[in-house]
Tab-separated table of C-alpha atoms and ligand atoms in Angstrom:
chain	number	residue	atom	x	y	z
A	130	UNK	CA	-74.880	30.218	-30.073
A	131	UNK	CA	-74.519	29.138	-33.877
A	132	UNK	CA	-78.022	28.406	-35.343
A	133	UNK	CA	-78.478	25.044	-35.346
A	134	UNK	CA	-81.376	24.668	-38.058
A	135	UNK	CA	-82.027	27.410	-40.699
A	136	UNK	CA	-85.518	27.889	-42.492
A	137	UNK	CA	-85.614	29.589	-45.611
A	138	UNK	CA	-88.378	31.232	-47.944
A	139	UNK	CA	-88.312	32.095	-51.439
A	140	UNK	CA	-91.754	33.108	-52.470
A	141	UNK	CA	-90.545	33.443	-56.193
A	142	UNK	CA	-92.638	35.390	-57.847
A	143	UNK	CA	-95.973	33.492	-57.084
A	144	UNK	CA	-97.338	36.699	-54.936
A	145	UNK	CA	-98.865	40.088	-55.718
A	146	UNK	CA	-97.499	42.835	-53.540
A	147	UNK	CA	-100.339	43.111	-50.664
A	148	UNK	CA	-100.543	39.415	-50.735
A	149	UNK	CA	-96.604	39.432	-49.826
A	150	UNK	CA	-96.912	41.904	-47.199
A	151	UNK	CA	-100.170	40.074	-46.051
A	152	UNK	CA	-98.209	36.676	-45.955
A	153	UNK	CA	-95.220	38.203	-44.554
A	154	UNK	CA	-97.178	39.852	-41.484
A	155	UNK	CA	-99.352	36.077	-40.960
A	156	UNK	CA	-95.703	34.684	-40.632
A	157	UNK	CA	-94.604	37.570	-38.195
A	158	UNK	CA	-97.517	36.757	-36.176
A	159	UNK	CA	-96.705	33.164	-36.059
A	160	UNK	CA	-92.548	33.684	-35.488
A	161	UNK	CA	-93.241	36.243	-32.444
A	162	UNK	CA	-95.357	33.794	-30.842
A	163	UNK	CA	-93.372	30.555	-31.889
A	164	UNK	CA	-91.313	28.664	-28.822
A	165	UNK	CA	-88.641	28.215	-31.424
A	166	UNK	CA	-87.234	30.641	-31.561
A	167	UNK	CA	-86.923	31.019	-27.628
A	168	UNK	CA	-84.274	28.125	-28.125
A	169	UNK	CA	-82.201	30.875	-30.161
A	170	UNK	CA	-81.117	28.195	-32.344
A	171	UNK	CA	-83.224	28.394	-35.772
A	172	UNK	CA	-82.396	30.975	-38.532
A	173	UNK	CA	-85.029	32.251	-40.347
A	174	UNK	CA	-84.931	34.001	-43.738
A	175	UNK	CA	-87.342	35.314	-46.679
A	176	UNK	CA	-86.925	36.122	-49.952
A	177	UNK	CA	-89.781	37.916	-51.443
A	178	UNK	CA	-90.132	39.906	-55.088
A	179	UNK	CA	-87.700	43.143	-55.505
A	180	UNK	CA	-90.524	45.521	-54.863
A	181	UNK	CA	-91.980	43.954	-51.707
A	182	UNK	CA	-88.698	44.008	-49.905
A	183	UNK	CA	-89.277	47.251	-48.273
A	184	UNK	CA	-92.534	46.166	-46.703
A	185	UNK	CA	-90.974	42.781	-46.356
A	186	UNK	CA	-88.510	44.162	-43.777
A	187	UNK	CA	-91.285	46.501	-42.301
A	188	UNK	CA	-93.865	43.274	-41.696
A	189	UNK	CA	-90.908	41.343	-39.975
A	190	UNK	CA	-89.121	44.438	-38.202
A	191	UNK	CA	-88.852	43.370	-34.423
A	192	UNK	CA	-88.825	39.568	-35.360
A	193	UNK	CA	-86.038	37.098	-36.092
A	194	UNK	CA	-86.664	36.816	-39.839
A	195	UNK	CA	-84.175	37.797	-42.046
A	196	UNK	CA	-85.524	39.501	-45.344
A	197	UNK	CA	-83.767	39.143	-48.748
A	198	UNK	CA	-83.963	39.061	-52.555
A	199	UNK	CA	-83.810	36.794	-55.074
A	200	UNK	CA	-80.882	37.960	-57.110
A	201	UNK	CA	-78.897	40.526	-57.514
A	202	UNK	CA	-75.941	42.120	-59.502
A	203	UNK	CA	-71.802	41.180	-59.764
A	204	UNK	CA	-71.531	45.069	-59.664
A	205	UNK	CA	-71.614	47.577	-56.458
A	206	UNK	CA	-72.928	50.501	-58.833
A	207	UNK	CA	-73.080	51.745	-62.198
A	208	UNK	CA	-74.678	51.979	-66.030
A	209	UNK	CA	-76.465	48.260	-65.140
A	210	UNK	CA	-80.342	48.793	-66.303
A	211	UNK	CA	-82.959	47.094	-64.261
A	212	UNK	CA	-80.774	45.009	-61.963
A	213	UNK	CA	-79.856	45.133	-57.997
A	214	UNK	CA	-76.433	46.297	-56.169
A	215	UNK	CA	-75.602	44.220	-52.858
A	216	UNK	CA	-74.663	47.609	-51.476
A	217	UNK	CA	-78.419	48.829	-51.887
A	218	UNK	CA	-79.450	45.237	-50.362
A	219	UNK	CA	-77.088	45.804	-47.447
A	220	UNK	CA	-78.156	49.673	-47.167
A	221	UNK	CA	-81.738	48.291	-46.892
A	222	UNK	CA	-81.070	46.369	-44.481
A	223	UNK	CA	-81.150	42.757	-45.999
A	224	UNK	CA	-79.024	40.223	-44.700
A	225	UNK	CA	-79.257	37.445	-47.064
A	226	UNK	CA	-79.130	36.995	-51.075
A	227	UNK	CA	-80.168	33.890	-52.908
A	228	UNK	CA	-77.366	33.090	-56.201
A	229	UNK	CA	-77.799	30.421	-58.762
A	230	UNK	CA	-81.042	29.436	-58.474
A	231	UNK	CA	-82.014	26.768	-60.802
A	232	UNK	CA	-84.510	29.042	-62.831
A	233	UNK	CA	-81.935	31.632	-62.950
A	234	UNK	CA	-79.757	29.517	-64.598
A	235	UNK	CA	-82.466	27.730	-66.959
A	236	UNK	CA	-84.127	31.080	-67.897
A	237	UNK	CA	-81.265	33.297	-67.783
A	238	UNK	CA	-78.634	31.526	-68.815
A	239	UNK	CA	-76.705	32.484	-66.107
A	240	UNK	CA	-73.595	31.079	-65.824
A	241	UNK	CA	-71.364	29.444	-62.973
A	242	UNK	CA	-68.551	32.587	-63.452
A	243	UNK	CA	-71.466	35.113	-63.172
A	244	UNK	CA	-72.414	32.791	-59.848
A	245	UNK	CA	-69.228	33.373	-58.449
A	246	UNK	CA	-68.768	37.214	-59.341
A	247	UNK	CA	-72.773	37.634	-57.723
A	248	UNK	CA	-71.192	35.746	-54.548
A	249	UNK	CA	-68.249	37.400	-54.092
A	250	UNK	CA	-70.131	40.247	-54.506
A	251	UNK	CA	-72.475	39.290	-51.996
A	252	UNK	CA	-70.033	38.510	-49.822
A	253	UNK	CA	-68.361	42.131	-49.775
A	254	UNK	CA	-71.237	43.556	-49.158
A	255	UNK	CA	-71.543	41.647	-46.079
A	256	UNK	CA	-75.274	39.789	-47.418
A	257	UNK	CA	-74.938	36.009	-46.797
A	258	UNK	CA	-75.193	34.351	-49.978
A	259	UNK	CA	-77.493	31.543	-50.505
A	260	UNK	CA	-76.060	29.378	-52.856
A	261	UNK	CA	-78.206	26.730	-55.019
A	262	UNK	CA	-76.675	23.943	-56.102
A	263	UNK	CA	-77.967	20.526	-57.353
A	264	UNK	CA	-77.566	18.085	-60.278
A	265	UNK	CA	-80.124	18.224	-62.933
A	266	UNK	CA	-80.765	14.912	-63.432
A	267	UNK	CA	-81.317	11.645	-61.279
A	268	UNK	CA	-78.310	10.533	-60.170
A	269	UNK	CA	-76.756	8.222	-57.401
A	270	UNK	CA	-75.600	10.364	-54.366
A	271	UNK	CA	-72.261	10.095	-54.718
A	272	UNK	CA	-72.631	12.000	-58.103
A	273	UNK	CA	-74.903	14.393	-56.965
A	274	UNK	CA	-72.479	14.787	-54.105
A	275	UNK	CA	-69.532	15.681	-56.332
A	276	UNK	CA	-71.444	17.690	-58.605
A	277	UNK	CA	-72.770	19.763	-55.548
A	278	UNK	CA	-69.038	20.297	-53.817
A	279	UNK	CA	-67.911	21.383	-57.424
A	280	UNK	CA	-70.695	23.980	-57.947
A	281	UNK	CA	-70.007	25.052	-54.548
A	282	UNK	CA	-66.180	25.218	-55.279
A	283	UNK	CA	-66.630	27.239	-58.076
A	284	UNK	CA	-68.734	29.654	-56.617
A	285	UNK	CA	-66.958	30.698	-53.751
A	286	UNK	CA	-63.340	30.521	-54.855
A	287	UNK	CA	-62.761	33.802	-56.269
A	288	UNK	CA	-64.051	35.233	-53.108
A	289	UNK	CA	-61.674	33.216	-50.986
A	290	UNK	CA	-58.955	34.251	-53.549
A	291	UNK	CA	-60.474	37.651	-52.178
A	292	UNK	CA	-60.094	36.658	-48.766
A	293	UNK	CA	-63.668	36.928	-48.426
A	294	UNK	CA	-64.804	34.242	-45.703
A	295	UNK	CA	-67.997	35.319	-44.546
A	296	UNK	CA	-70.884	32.761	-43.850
A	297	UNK	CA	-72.808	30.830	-46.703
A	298	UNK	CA	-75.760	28.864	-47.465
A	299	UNK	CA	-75.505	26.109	-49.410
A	300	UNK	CA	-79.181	24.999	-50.781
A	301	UNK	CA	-78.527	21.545	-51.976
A	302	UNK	CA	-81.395	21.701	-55.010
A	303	UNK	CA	-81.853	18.781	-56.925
A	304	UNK	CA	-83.019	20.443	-59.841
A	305	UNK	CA	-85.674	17.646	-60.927
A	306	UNK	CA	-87.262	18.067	-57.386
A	307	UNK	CA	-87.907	21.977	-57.944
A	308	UNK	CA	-91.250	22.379	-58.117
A	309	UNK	CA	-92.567	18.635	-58.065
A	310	UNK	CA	-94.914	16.996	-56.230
A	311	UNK	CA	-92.452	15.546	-53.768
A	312	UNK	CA	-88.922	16.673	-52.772
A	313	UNK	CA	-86.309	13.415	-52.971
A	314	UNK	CA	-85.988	10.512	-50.536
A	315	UNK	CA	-85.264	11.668	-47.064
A	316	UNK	CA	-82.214	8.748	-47.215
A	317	UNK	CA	-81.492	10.295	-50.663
A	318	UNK	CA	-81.225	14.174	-49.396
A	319	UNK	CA	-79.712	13.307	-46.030
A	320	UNK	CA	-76.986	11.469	-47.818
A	321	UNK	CA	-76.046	14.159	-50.102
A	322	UNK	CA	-76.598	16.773	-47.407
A	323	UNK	CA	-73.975	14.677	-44.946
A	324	UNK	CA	-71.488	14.291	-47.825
A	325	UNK	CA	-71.782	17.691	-48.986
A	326	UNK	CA	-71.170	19.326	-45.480
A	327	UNK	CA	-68.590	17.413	-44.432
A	328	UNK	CA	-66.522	18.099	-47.674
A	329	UNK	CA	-67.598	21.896	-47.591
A	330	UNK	CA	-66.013	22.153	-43.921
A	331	UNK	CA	-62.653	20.282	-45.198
A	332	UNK	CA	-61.224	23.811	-46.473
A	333	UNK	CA	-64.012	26.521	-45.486
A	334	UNK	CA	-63.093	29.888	-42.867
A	335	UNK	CA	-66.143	31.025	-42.971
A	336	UNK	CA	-69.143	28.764	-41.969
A	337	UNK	CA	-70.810	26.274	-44.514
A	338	UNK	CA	-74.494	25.787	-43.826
A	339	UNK	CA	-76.297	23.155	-46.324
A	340	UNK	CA	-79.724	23.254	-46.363
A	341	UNK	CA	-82.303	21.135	-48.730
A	342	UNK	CA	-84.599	22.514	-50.727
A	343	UNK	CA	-86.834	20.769	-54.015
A	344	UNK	CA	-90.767	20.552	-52.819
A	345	UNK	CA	-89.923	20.529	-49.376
A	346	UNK	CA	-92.738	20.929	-47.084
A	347	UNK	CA	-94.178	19.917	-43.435
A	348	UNK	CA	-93.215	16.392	-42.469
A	349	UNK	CA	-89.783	16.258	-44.212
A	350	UNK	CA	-87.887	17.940	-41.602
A	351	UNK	CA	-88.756	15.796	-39.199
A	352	UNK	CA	-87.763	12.263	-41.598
A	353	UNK	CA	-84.242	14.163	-42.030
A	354	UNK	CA	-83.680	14.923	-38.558
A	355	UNK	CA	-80.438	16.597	-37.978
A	356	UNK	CA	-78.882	15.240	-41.572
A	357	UNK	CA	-79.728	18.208	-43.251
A	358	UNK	CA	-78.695	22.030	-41.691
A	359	UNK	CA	-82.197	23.156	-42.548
A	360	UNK	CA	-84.557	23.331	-45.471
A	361	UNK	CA	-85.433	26.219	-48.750
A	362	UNK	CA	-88.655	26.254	-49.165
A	363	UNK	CA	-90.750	27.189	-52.025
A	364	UNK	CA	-94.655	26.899	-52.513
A	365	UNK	CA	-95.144	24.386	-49.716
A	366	UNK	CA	-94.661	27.316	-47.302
A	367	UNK	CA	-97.274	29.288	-48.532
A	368	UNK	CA	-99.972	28.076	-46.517
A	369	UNK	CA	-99.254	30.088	-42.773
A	370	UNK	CA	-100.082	26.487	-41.319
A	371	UNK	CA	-98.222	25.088	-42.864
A	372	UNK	CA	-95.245	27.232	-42.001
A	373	UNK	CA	-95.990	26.936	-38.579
A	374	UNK	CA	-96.008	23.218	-38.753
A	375	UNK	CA	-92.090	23.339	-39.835
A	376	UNK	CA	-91.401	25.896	-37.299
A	377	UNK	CA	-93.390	22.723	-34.817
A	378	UNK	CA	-91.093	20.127	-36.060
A	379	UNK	CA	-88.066	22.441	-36.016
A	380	UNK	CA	-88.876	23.038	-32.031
A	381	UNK	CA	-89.458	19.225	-31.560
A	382	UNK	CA	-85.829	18.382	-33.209
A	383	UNK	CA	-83.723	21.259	-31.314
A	384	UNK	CA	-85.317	20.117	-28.173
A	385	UNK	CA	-84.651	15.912	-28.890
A	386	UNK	CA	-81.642	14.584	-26.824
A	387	UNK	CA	-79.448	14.391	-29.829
A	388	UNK	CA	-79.257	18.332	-29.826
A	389	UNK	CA	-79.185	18.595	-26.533
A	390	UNK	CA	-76.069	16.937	-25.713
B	598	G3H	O1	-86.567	28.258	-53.976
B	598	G3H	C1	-87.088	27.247	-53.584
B	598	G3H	C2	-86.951	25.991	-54.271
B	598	G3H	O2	-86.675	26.114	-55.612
B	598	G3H	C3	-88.045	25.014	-53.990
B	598	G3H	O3	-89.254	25.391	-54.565
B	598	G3H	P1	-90.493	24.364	-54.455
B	598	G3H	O4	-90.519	23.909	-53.025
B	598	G3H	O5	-91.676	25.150	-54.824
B	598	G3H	O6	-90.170	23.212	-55.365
C-alpha cells in the first residue's frame, strides 16, 4: 500500500556528529516501538549533515526511516571539489535527497536550472528527490499556488524530457515561515497543499507527494488533517517528544474513518 502520510527530517546543520547519531538512535527507539508504523502507511525520512550519514543509516538500520542528505551534485562523477554524487548517495544506501531548499537558494545562489539538473540527477540515480518550493513573500493562495506548480514544473521537466518518472516530494515551503515562530495558517497551508496536488497529478507518471514544511511542529498535523500529504520538519523535531507526538497524531489520522474508507 502507497504511504498515506510522509514525515520528513532535515536536521540542517544544527547538530554535532554524536549528537546526530545520539538523536538518530532516540528516534529509532521511538519508530521501532511506534503503532504507526504497524498501519504500513507513514513514510519516514531524515536528512542529517554529509558526515553523519553513515552512522545515520547505521542508527536507523532495521527501522522504516529512510536516511538522506541535504544536497547533492547535477554530476554522477568527476573533477567537482567538495560536493556529493547521487550515485555515492544511492551506493550508500540513501533513498531520498532534499533539492532547492530555501537556504540553498538564498546562500548559494542556486538557481532553478541547477534545481532541475540536481533532480534529474536524483532521479537517475534512483534517490527520491525532495523538492522545496514556496513563495518568498506573503501572498494569497492562489499565488502561492501558481508560484509553487511553476517551481515544481521547472524542476522536474528536463527529467520527464528524460523520461525519468520516478516518485517526488514536493515540500510546499513558504519561505517566510522557515524558521519562524509559527508555520502558516492551517486553512492557509491546506489550501495551497490541495491546489498544489491536484495540479501536480494533472500531468505527473510518477507519484507527486506534497508535504508542508515552515516551523511545523506537534499539533499542526492534526489541524491539517488529510489536506496536506505529510509535513518537513526542521527544529521543531528536535525534541524526541516531540517527534513522537507527530508520529501520535499521524497514528490518530490514518486510523480516523476518513482514511479508513
Ligand atoms: O527543512 C526544513 C524546513 O526548512 C523547516 O525548518 P523549520 O521548521 O526549522 O522552520
Amino acid at each position: 500500500m502507497k504511504p498515506q502520510l510522509t514525515l520528513g527530517v532535515s536536521l540542517k546543520m544544527y547538530f554535532g556528529y554524536q549528537q546526530t547519531l545520539e538523536w538518530s538512535r532516540q528516534i529509532a527507539d521511538i519508530v521501532r516501538r511506534h503503532p504507526v508504523i504497524r498501519e504500513g502507511q507513514v513514510e519516514l525520512f531524515v536528512f542529517p549533515s554529509l558526515p553523519a550519514i553513515a552512522g545515520t543509516l547505521e542508527a536507523f538500520r532495521g527501522t522504516s526511516v529512510s536516511v538522506g542528505a541535504q544536497n547533492m551534485f547535477w554530476e554522477d562523477a568527476g573533477a567537482y571539489t567538495g560536493e556529493v554524487s547521487g550515485t555515492m548517495l544511492r551506493e550508500m544506501g540513501c533513498g531520498y535527497v532534499e533539492i532547492g531548499h530555501a537556504e540553498r537558494r538564498r546562500y548559494f545562489s542556486e538557481t532553478d536550472k541547477q534545481i532541475a539538473d540536481k533532480t534529474t540527477a536524483a532521479l537517475r540515480n534512483a534517490l527520491i528527490p525532495v523538492i522545496c518550493i514556496g513563495e518568498a513573500q506573503r501572498c494569497t493562495a492562489a499565488q502561492a499556488i501558481e508560484q509553487a506548480v511553476d517551481q515544481a514544473q521547472q524542476a522536474l521537466a528536463p527529467a520527464e524530457k528524460q523520461g525519468l518518472h520516478g516518485d517526488a516530494i514536493l515540500a510546499y515551503e513558504p519561505q517566510w515561515a522557515i524558521g519562524a515562530k509559527e508555520p502558516a495558517s492551517a486553512d492557509f497551508i491546506g489550501e495551497v497543499c490541495e491546489g498544489l496536488a491536484a495540479r501536480l497529478a494533472e500531468n505527473a507518471h510518477g507519484a507527486r507527494r506534497v508535504i508542508y514544511g515552515g516551523s511545523a511542529g506537534p499539533g499542526l498535523l492534526t489541524q491539517l488533517g488529510s489536506r496536506t500529504g505529510g509535513l518537513f520538519l526542521g527544529r521543531f523535531s528536535h525534541q524526541p517528544a516531540a517527534y513522537k507526538a507527530i508520529l501520535d497524531e499521524a497514528f490518530t489520522l490514518l486510523l480516523s474513518p476518513a482514511n479508513r474508507s
